[in-house]
Coordinates of C-alpha atoms in Angstrom, one line a residue:
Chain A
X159 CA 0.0 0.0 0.0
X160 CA 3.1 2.2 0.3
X161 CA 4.3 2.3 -3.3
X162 CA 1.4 4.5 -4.4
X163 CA 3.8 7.5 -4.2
X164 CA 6.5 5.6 -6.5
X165 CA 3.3 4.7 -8.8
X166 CA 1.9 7.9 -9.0
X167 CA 5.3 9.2 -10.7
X168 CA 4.7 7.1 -13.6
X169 CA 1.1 8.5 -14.3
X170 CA 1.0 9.8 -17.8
X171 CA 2.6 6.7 -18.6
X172 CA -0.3 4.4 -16.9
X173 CA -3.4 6.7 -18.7
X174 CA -1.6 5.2 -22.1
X175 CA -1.4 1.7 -21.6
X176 CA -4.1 -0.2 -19.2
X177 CA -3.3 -0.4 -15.5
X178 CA -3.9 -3.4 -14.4
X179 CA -7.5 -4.0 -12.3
X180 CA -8.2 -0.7 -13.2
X181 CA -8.4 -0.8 -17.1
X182 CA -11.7 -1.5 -18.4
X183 CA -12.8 -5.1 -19.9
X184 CA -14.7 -3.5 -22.8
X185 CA -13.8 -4.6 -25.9
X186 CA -14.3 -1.2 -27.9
X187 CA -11.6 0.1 -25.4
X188 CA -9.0 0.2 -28.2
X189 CA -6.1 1.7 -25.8
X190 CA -8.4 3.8 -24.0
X191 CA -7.4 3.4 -20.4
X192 CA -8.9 5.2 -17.5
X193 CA -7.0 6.6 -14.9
X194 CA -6.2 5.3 -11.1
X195 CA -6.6 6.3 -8.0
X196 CA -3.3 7.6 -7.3
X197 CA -3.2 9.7 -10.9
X198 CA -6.3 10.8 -10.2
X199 CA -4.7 12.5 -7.0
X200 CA -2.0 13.6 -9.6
X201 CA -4.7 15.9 -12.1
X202 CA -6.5 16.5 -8.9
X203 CA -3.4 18.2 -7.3
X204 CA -2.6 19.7 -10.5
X205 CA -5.9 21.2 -10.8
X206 CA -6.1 22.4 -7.1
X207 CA -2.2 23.7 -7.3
X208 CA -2.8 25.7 -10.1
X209 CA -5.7 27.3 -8.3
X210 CA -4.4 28.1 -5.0
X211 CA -1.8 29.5 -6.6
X212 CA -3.6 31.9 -8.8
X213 CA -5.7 32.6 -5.7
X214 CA -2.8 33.1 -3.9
X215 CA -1.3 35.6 -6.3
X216 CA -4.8 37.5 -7.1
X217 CA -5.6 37.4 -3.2
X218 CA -2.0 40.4 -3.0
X219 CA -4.2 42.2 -5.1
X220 CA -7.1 42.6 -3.1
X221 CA -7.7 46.2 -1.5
X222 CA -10.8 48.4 -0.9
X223 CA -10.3 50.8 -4.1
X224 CA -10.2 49.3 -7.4
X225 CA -7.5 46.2 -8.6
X226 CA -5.3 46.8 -10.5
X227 CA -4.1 43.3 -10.9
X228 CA -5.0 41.6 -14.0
X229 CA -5.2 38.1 -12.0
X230 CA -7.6 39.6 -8.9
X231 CA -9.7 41.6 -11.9
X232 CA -10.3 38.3 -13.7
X233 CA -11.4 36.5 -10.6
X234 CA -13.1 39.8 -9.6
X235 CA -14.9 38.6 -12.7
X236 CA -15.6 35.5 -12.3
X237 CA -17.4 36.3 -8.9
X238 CA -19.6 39.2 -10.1
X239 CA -20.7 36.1 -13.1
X240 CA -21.5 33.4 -10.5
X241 CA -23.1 36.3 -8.1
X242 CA -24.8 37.2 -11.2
X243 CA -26.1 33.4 -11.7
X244 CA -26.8 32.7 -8.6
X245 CA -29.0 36.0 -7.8
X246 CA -30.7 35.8 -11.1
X247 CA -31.8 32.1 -10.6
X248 CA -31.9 31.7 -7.3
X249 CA -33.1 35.4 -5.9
X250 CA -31.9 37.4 -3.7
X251 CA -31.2 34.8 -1.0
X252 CA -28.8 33.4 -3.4
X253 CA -26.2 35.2 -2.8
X254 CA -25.2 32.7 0.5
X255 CA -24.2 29.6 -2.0
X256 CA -22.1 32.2 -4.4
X257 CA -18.7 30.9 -2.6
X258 CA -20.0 27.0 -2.8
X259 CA -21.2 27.4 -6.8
X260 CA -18.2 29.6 -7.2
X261 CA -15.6 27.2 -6.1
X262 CA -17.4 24.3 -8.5
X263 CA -17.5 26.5 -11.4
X264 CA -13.4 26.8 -10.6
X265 CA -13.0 23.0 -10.2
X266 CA -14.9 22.0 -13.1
X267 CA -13.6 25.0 -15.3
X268 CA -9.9 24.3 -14.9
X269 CA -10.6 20.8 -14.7
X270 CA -12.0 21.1 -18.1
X271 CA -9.1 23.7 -19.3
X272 CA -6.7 21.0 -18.5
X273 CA -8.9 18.4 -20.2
X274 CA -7.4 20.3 -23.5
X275 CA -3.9 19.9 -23.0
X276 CA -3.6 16.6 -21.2
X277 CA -4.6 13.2 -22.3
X278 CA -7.2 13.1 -19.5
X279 CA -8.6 15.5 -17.0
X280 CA -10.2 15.3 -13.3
X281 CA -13.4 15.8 -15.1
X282 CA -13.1 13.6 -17.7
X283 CA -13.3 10.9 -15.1
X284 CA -16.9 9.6 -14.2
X285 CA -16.0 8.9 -10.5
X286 CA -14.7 12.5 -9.9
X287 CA -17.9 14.0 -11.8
X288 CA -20.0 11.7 -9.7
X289 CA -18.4 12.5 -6.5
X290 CA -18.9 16.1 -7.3
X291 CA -23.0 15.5 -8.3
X292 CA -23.0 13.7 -5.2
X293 CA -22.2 16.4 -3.3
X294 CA -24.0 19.3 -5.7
X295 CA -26.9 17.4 -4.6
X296 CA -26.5 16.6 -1.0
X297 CA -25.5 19.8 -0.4
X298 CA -29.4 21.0 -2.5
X299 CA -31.0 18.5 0.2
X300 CA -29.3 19.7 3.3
X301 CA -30.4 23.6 2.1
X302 CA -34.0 22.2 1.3
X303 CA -34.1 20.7 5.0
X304 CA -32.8 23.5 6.4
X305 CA -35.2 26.2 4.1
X306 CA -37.9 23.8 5.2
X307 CA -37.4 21.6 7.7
X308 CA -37.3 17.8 7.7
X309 CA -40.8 17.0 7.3
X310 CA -41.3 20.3 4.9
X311 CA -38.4 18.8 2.5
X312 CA -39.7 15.2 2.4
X313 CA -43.5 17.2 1.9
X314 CA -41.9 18.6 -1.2
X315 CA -41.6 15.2 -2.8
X316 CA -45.3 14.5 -2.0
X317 CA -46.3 17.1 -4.8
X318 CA -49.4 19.0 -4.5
X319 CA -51.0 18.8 -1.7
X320 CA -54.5 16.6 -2.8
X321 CA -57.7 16.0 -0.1
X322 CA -58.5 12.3 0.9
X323 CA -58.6 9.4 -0.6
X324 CA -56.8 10.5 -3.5
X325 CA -53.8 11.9 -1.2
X326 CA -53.4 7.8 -0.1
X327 CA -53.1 7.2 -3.7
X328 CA -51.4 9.4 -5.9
X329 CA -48.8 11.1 -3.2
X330 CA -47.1 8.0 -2.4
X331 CA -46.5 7.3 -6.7
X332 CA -45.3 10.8 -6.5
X333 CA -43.3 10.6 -4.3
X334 CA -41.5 7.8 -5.4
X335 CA -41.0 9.1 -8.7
X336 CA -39.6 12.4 -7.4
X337 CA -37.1 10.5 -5.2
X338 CA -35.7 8.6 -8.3
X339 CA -35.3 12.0 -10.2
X340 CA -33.3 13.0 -7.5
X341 CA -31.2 10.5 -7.9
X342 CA -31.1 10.9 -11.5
X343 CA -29.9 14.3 -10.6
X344 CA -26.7 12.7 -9.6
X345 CA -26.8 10.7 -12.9
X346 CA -27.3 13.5 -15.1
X347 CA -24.9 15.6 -13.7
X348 CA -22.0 13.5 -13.9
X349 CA -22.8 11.8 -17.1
X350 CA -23.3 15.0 -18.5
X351 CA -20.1 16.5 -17.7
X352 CA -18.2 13.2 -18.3
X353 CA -19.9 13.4 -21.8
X354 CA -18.8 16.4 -22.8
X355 CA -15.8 16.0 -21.9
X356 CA -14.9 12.5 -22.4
X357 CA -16.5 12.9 -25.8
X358 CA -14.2 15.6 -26.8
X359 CA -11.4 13.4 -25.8
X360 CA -12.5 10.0 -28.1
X361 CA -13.4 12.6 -31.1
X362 CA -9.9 14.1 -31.3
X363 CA -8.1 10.3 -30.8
X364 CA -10.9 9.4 -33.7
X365 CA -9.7 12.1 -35.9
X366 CA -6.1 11.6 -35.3
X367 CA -6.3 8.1 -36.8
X368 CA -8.1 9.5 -39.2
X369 CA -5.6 11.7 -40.4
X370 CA -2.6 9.3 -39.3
X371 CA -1.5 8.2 -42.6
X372 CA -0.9 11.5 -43.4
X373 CA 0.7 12.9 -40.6
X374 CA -1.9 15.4 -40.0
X375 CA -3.5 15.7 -36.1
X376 CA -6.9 16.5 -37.3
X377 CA -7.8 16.3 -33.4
X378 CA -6.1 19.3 -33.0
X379 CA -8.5 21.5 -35.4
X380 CA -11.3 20.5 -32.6
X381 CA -9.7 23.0 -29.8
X382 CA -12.0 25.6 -30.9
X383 CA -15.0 24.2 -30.4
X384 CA -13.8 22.1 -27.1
X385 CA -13.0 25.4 -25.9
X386 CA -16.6 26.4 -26.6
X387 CA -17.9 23.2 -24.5
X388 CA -15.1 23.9 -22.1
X389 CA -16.9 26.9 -20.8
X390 CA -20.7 26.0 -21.5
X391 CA -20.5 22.5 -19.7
X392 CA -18.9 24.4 -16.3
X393 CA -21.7 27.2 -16.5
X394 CA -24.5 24.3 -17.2
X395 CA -22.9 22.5 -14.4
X396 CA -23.0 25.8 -11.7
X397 CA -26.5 27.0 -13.5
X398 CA -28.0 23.4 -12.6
X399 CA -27.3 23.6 -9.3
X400 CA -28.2 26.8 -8.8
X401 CA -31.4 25.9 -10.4
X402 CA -32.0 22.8 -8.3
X403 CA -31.4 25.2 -4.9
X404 CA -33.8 27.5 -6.3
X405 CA -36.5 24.6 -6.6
X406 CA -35.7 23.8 -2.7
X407 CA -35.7 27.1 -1.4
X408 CA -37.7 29.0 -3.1
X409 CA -40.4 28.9 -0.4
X410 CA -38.7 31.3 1.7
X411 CA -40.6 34.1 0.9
X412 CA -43.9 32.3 1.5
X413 CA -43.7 30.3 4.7
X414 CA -47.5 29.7 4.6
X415 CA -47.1 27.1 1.5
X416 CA -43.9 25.8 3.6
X417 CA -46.5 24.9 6.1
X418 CA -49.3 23.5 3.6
X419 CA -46.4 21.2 2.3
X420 CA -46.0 20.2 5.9
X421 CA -49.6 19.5 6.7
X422 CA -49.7 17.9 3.2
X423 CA -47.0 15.6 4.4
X424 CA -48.7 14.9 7.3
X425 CA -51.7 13.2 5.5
X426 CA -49.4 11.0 3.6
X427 CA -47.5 9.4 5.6
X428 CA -49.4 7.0 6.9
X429 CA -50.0 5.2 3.4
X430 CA -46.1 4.1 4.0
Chain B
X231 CA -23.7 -7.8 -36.6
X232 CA -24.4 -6.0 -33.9
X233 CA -22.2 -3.1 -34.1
X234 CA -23.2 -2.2 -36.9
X235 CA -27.0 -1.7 -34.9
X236 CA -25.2 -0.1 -32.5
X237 CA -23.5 2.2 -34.9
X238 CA -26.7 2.4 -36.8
X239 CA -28.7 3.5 -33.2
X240 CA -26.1 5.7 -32.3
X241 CA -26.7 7.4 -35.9
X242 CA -30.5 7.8 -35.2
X243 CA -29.9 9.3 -31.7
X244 CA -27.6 11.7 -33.0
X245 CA -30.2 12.8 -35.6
X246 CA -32.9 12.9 -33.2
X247 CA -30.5 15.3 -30.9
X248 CA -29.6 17.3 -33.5
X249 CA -33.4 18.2 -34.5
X250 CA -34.0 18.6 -31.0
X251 CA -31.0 21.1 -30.6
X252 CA -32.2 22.7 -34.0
X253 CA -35.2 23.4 -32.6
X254 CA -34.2 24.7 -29.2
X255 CA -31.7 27.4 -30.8
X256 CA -34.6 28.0 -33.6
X257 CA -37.1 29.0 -30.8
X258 CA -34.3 30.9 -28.8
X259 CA -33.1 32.8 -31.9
X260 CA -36.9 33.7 -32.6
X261 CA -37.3 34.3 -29.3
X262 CA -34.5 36.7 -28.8
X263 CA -35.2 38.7 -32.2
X264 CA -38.7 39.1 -30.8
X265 CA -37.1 40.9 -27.6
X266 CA -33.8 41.6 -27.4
X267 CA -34.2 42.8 -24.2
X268 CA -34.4 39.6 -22.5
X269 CA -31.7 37.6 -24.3
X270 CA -30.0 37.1 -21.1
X271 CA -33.0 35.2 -19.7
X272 CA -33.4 33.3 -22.8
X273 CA -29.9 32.4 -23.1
X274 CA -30.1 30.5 -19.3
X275 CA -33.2 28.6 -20.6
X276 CA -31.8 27.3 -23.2
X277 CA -28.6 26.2 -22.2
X278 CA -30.7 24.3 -19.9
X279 CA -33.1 22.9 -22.6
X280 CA -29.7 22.5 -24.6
X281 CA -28.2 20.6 -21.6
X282 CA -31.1 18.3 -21.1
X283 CA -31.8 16.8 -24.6
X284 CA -27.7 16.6 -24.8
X285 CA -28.3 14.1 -22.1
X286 CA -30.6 12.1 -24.0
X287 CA -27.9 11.4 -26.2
X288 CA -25.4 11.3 -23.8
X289 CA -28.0 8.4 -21.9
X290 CA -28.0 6.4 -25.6
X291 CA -24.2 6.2 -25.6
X292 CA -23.9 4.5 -22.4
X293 CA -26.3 2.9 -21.8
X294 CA -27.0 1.2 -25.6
X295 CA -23.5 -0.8 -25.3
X296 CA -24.5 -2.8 -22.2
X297 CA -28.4 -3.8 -23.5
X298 CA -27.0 -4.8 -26.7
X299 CA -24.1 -7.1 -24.8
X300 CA -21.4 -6.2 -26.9
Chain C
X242 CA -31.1 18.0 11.8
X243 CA -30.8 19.7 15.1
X244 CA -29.1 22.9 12.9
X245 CA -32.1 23.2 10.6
X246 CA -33.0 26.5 11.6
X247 CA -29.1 27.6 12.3
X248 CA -28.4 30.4 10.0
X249 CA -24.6 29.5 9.6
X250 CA -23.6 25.6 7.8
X251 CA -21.8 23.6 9.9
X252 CA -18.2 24.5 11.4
X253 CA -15.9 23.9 9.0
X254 CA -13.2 22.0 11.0
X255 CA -16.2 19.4 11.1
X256 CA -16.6 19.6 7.4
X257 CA -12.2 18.9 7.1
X258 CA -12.1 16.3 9.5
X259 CA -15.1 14.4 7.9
X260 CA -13.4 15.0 4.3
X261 CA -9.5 13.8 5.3
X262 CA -11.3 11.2 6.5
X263 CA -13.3 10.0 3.6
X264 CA -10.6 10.7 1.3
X265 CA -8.1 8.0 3.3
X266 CA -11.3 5.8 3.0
X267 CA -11.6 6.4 -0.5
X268 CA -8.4 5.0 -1.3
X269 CA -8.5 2.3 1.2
X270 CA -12.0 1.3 -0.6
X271 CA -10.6 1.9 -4.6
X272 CA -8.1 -0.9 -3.5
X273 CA -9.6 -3.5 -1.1
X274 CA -13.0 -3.4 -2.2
X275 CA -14.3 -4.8 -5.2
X276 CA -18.0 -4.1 -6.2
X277 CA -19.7 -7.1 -8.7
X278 CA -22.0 -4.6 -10.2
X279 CA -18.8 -2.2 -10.7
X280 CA -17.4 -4.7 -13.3
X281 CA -20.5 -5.3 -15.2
X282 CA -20.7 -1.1 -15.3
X283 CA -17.1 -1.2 -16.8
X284 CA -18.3 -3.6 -19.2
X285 CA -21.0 -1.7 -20.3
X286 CA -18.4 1.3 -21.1
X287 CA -19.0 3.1 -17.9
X288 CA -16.0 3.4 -15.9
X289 CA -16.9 3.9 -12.0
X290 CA -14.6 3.7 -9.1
X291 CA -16.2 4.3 -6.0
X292 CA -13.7 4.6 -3.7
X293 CA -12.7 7.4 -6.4
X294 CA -16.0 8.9 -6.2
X295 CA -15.3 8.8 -2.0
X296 CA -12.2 10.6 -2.2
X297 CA -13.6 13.1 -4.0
X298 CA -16.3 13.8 -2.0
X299 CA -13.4 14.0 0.8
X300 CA -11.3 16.7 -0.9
X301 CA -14.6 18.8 -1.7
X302 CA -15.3 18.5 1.7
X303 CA -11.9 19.9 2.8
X304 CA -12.1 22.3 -0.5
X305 CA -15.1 24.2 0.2
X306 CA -14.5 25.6 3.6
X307 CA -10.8 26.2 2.8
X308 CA -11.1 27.4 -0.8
X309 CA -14.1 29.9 1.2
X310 CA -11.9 31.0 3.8
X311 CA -8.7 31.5 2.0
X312 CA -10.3 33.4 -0.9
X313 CA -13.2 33.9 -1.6
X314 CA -14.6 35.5 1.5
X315 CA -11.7 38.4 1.6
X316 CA -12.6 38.6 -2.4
X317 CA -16.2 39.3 -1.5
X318 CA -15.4 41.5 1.4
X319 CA -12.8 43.8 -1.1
X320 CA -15.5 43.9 -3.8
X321 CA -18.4 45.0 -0.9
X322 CA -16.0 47.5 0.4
X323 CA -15.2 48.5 -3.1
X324 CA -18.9 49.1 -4.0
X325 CA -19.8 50.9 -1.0
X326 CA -16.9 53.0 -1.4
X327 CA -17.9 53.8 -5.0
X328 CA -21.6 54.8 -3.3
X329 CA -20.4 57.3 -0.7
X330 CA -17.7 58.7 -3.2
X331 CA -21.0 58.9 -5.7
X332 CA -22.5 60.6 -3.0
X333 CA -20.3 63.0 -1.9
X334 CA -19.7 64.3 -5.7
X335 CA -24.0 64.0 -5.5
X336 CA -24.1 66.5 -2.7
X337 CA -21.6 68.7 -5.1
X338 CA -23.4 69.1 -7.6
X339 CA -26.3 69.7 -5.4
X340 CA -24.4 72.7 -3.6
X341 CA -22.7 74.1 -7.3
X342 CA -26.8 74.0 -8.4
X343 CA -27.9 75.9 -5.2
X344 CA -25.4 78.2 -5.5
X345 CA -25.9 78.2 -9.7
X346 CA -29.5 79.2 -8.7
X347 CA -28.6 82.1 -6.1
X348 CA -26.4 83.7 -8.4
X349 CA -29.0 83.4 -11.6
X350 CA -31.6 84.8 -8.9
X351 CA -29.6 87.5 -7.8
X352 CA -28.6 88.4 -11.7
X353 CA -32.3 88.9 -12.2
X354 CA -32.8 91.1 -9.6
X355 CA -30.2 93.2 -10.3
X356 CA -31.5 93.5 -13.8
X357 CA -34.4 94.3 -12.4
X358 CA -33.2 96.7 -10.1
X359 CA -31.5 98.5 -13.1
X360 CA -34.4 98.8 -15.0
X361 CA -36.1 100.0 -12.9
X362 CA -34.1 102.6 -11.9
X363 CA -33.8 103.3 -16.0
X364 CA -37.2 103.7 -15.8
X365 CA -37.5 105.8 -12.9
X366 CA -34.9 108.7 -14.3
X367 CA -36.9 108.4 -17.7
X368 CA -40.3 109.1 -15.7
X369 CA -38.1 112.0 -13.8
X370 CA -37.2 113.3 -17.2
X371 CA -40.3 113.0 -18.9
X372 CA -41.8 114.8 -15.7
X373 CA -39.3 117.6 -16.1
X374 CA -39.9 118.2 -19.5
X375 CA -43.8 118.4 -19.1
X376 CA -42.8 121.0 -16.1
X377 CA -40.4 122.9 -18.5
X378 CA -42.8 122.9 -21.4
X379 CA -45.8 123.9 -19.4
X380 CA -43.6 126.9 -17.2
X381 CA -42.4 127.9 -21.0
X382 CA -46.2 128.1 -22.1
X383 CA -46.9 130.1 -18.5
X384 CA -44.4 132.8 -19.7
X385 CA -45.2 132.9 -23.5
X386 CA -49.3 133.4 -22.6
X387 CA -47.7 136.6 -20.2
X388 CA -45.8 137.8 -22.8
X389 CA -48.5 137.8 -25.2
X390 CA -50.3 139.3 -22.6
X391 CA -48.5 142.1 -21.8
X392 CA -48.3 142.4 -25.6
X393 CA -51.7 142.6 -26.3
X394 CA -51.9 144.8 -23.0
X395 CA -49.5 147.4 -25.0
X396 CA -51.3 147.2 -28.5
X397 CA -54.5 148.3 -26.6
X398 CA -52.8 151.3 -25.0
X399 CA -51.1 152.2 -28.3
X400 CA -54.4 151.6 -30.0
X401 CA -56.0 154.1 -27.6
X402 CA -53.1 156.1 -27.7
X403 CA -53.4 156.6 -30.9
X404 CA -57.2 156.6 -31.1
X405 CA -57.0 159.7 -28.7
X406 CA -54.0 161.7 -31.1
X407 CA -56.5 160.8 -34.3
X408 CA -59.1 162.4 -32.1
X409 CA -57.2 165.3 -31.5
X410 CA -56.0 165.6 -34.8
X411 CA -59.3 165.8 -36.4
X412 CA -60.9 168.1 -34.0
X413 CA -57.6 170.3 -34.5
X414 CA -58.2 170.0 -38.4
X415 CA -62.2 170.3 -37.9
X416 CA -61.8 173.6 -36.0
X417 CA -59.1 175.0 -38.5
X418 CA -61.5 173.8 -41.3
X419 CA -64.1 175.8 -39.6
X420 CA -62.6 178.7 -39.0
X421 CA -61.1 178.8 -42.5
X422 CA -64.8 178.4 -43.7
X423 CA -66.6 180.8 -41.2
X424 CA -63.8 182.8 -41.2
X425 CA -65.6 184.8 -38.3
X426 CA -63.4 185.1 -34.7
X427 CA -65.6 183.3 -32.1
X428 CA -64.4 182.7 -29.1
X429 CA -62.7 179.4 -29.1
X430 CA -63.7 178.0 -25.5
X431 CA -67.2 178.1 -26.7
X432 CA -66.3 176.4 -29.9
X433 CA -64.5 173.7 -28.7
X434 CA -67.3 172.8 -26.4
X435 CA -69.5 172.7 -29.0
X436 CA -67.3 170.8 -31.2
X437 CA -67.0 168.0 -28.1
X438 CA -70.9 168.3 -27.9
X439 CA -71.2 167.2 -31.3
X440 CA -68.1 164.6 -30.9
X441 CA -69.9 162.8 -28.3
X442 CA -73.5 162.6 -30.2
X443 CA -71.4 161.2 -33.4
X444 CA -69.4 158.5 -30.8
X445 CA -72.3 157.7 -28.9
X446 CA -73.8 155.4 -31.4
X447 CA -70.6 153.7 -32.9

């Protein structure tokens, strides 16, 4: 278990060729080998190196006037964007979950930045993107519970409140189904992002055998537009969350329906 | 045999995706010409619209492969 | 869920702890533990590594607090300072421009009433003027109706002046016209009262 460090120097090496139990069996794999646990930790430390020390450099130019420091201006941007986002979608309790979005739009945005250079990327790994969903969306459920309270957040899943008989009937179906979307938030979050990204990856390899015989990296002609989906999957991926907190929370203005969705709640659970 | 159904499915998903894609930007283009005013409203829906039917696609690519057994 | 109506998340050293933890876990999971349903995923095409997938969740864990802290919070206090900065400065140069229009208006107001002040002075000396000249002109008109008068005054006397020397005159030429035609010497007190006699019956009716 100790020789993880001496593996992990060898990384770039181990995305080429499989690595042992953690190559795939598929048989449409053709080379493409997905990454360990240990080089994982490598793009991961890349990515979250590179940031800290851009933060570290943009934080010098932080003062109470106006930056002049291109690197603090760009972040400067980056927040007023998410702040932007997250108050336009969310409202204006949104601004709370700007530092949370705003440090997942910096994850997945360098994560996909490096995803152009480097034969694989932190986010061109499912189990990263999935980790990251997981969280996106634990973190939407603990904001709903606390917006709403237990019984309020599970009443949201119930859907409208209905009268009766019918409440025995159609809540619990409801129910149900809204609990497996949530968990297909996680799915579509991830797969989404691994997609895109992933996709990019197996198009350019495509097009460089394509042009192989004649020595020409078609692959390469595809930066433009992976640049394009660079940017628009790491918005789609902040924007979706921010949507999704805006579904739980959005109740905060009104605390009567809060309590409607409680009663509702109330009613229904017995037919469980 | 069977890859060339899978490579045939794939094909039909990817035109199905497209027209959906088509259609999104056609509405969102109309939508913003009508009033330019709120194309930054517009632009957030559809990236989301955009995002969902790419996952339809997305969906087909994985999960295809392992119902077909290949 | 005791923290459901706390305002603040949980503290963050709970957040680091849990995450160093799960990451250590993660790794100790992506190499012990092996899932049956993993393989058949990876088969499918859809490679999954959970104990990946718990290391990450780990270093998010530990990411967001610090990433918070270290950054982003002194990056949203500098741009909050920033703006309200750029709202008093605003203000202040608001309140400027209010005092440069107040004291625009007091100096517009007090041109106009200086303006008015002159003209009305303008007009005052114009209505002393005019005043004067009626004065002038009607003292001029006093004196020219005296003078004409004391003209008149003197033709009358010269006309009865000279009314009285024709009288005398033809009485003198009367009597020497008479005594030429009578040619008789009568005594001339008695003749010159009958001569005035006769004047005053020929005056009497003209």
């Amino acid at each position: 278990m100790g020789d993880w460090i001496t593996q992990s120097s060898q990384l770039i090496a181990s995305v080429e060729e499989p690595h042992g139990a953690e190559s795939h069996g598929g048989d449409h794999g053709d080379g493409h080998a997905w990454v360990s646990w240990e080089g994982l930790l490598v793009y991961v430390a890349i990515v979250v190196g590179t940031l800290f020390v851009l933060m570290a450099q943009a934080k010098k130019g932080l003062n109470n006037r106006f930056f002049t420091n291109k690197l603090t201006q760009l972040f400067e941007q980056v927040y007023l964007f998410i702040e932007n986002m997250c108050v336009g979608t969310i409202g204006a309790h949104g601004r709370r979950y700007v530092p949370m979005i705003m440090t997942m739009w910096m994850l997945v945005f360098s994560g996909n930045l490096l995803a152009l250079f480097f034969p694989t990327s932190p986010t061109a790994d499912l189990s990263f993107n999935l980790g990251l969903a997981l969280v996106s969306v634990a973190y939407v459920q603990y904001e709903g519970i606390r917006a709403n309270g237990l019984f309020g957040h599970l009443g949201h899943f119930a859907g409208p409140k209905l009268g009766g008989f019918l409440a025995l009937l159609i809540s619990p179906i409801i129910f149900v189904i809204e609990i497996v979307s949530e968990l297909m938030k996680n799915v579509s979050l991830s797969l989404r992002l691994f997609g895109n990204i992933d996709g990019g990856h197996r198009a350019a390899e495509a097009m460089n055998t394509l042009g192989a015989g004649i020595y020409v990296p078609f692959g390469a002609f595809l930066l433009p537009i992976k640049l394009l989906t660079v940017v628009v999957q790491a918005m789609i991926f902040c924007l979706l969350t921010a949507v999704y907190l805006s579904l739980v929370t959005h109740h905060d203005d009104d605390h009567g329906h809060g309590h409607e969705a409680e009663a509702g709640h109330a009613e229904v659970a017995p037919a469980h | 045999m069977t890859g060339h159904i899978f490579g045939l499915g794939i094909g039909l998903a990817a035109l199905g995706v497209g027209i959906g894609l088509g259609m999104i930007g056609n509405g969102a283009m109309q939508g913003m010409s009508r009033q330019p005013e709120a194309i930054g409203k517009i632009q957030v829906a559809m990236l989301i619209a955009l995002a969902f039917v790419e996952l339809v696609f997305l969906l087909t690519v994985f999960i295809v492969p392992g119902s077909l057994k290949i | 869920m005791s923290n459901a109506k706390q305002s603040s998340g949980p503290p963050a050293i709970v957040g680091i702890i849990v995450g160093a933890v799960l990451m250590f876990g993660g790794f100790w999971f992506s190499k012990n533990v092996k899932l049956e349903f993993i393989k058949t995923l990876e088969a499918q095409g859809i490679p999954l590594d959970p104990g990946k997938t718990i290391s990450i969740i780990g270093v998010l864990l530990i990411l967001f607090p610090v990433i918070k802290f270290f950054f982003i919070a002194p990056l949203a206090e500098a741009i909050q300072n920033r703006t309200t900065e750029l709202e008093r400065t605003f203000g202040e140069a608001e309140n400027l421009r209010a005092e440069m229009t107040q004291m625009k208006q007091d100096y517009e107001r007090r041109l106009v009433q200086t303006e008015a002040d002159a003209r009305e002075q303008i007009q005052g000396q114009i209505k002393e003027a005019q005043s004067l000249r009626q004065q002038m002109m009607a003292e001029a008109g006093v004196k020219a109706e005296e003078l004409k008068a004391s003209a008149a005054r003197e033709i009358e006397a010269q006309k009865q002046q000279a009314i009285a020397e024709l009288r005398h005159y033809v009485v003198e030429l009367a009597l020497q016209a008479t005594e030429k035609l009578v040619e008789a010497n009568v005594d001339e007190e008695r003749n010159r009262k009958l001569v005035a006699d006769f004047l005053e019956t020929v005056e009497a009716p003209r």
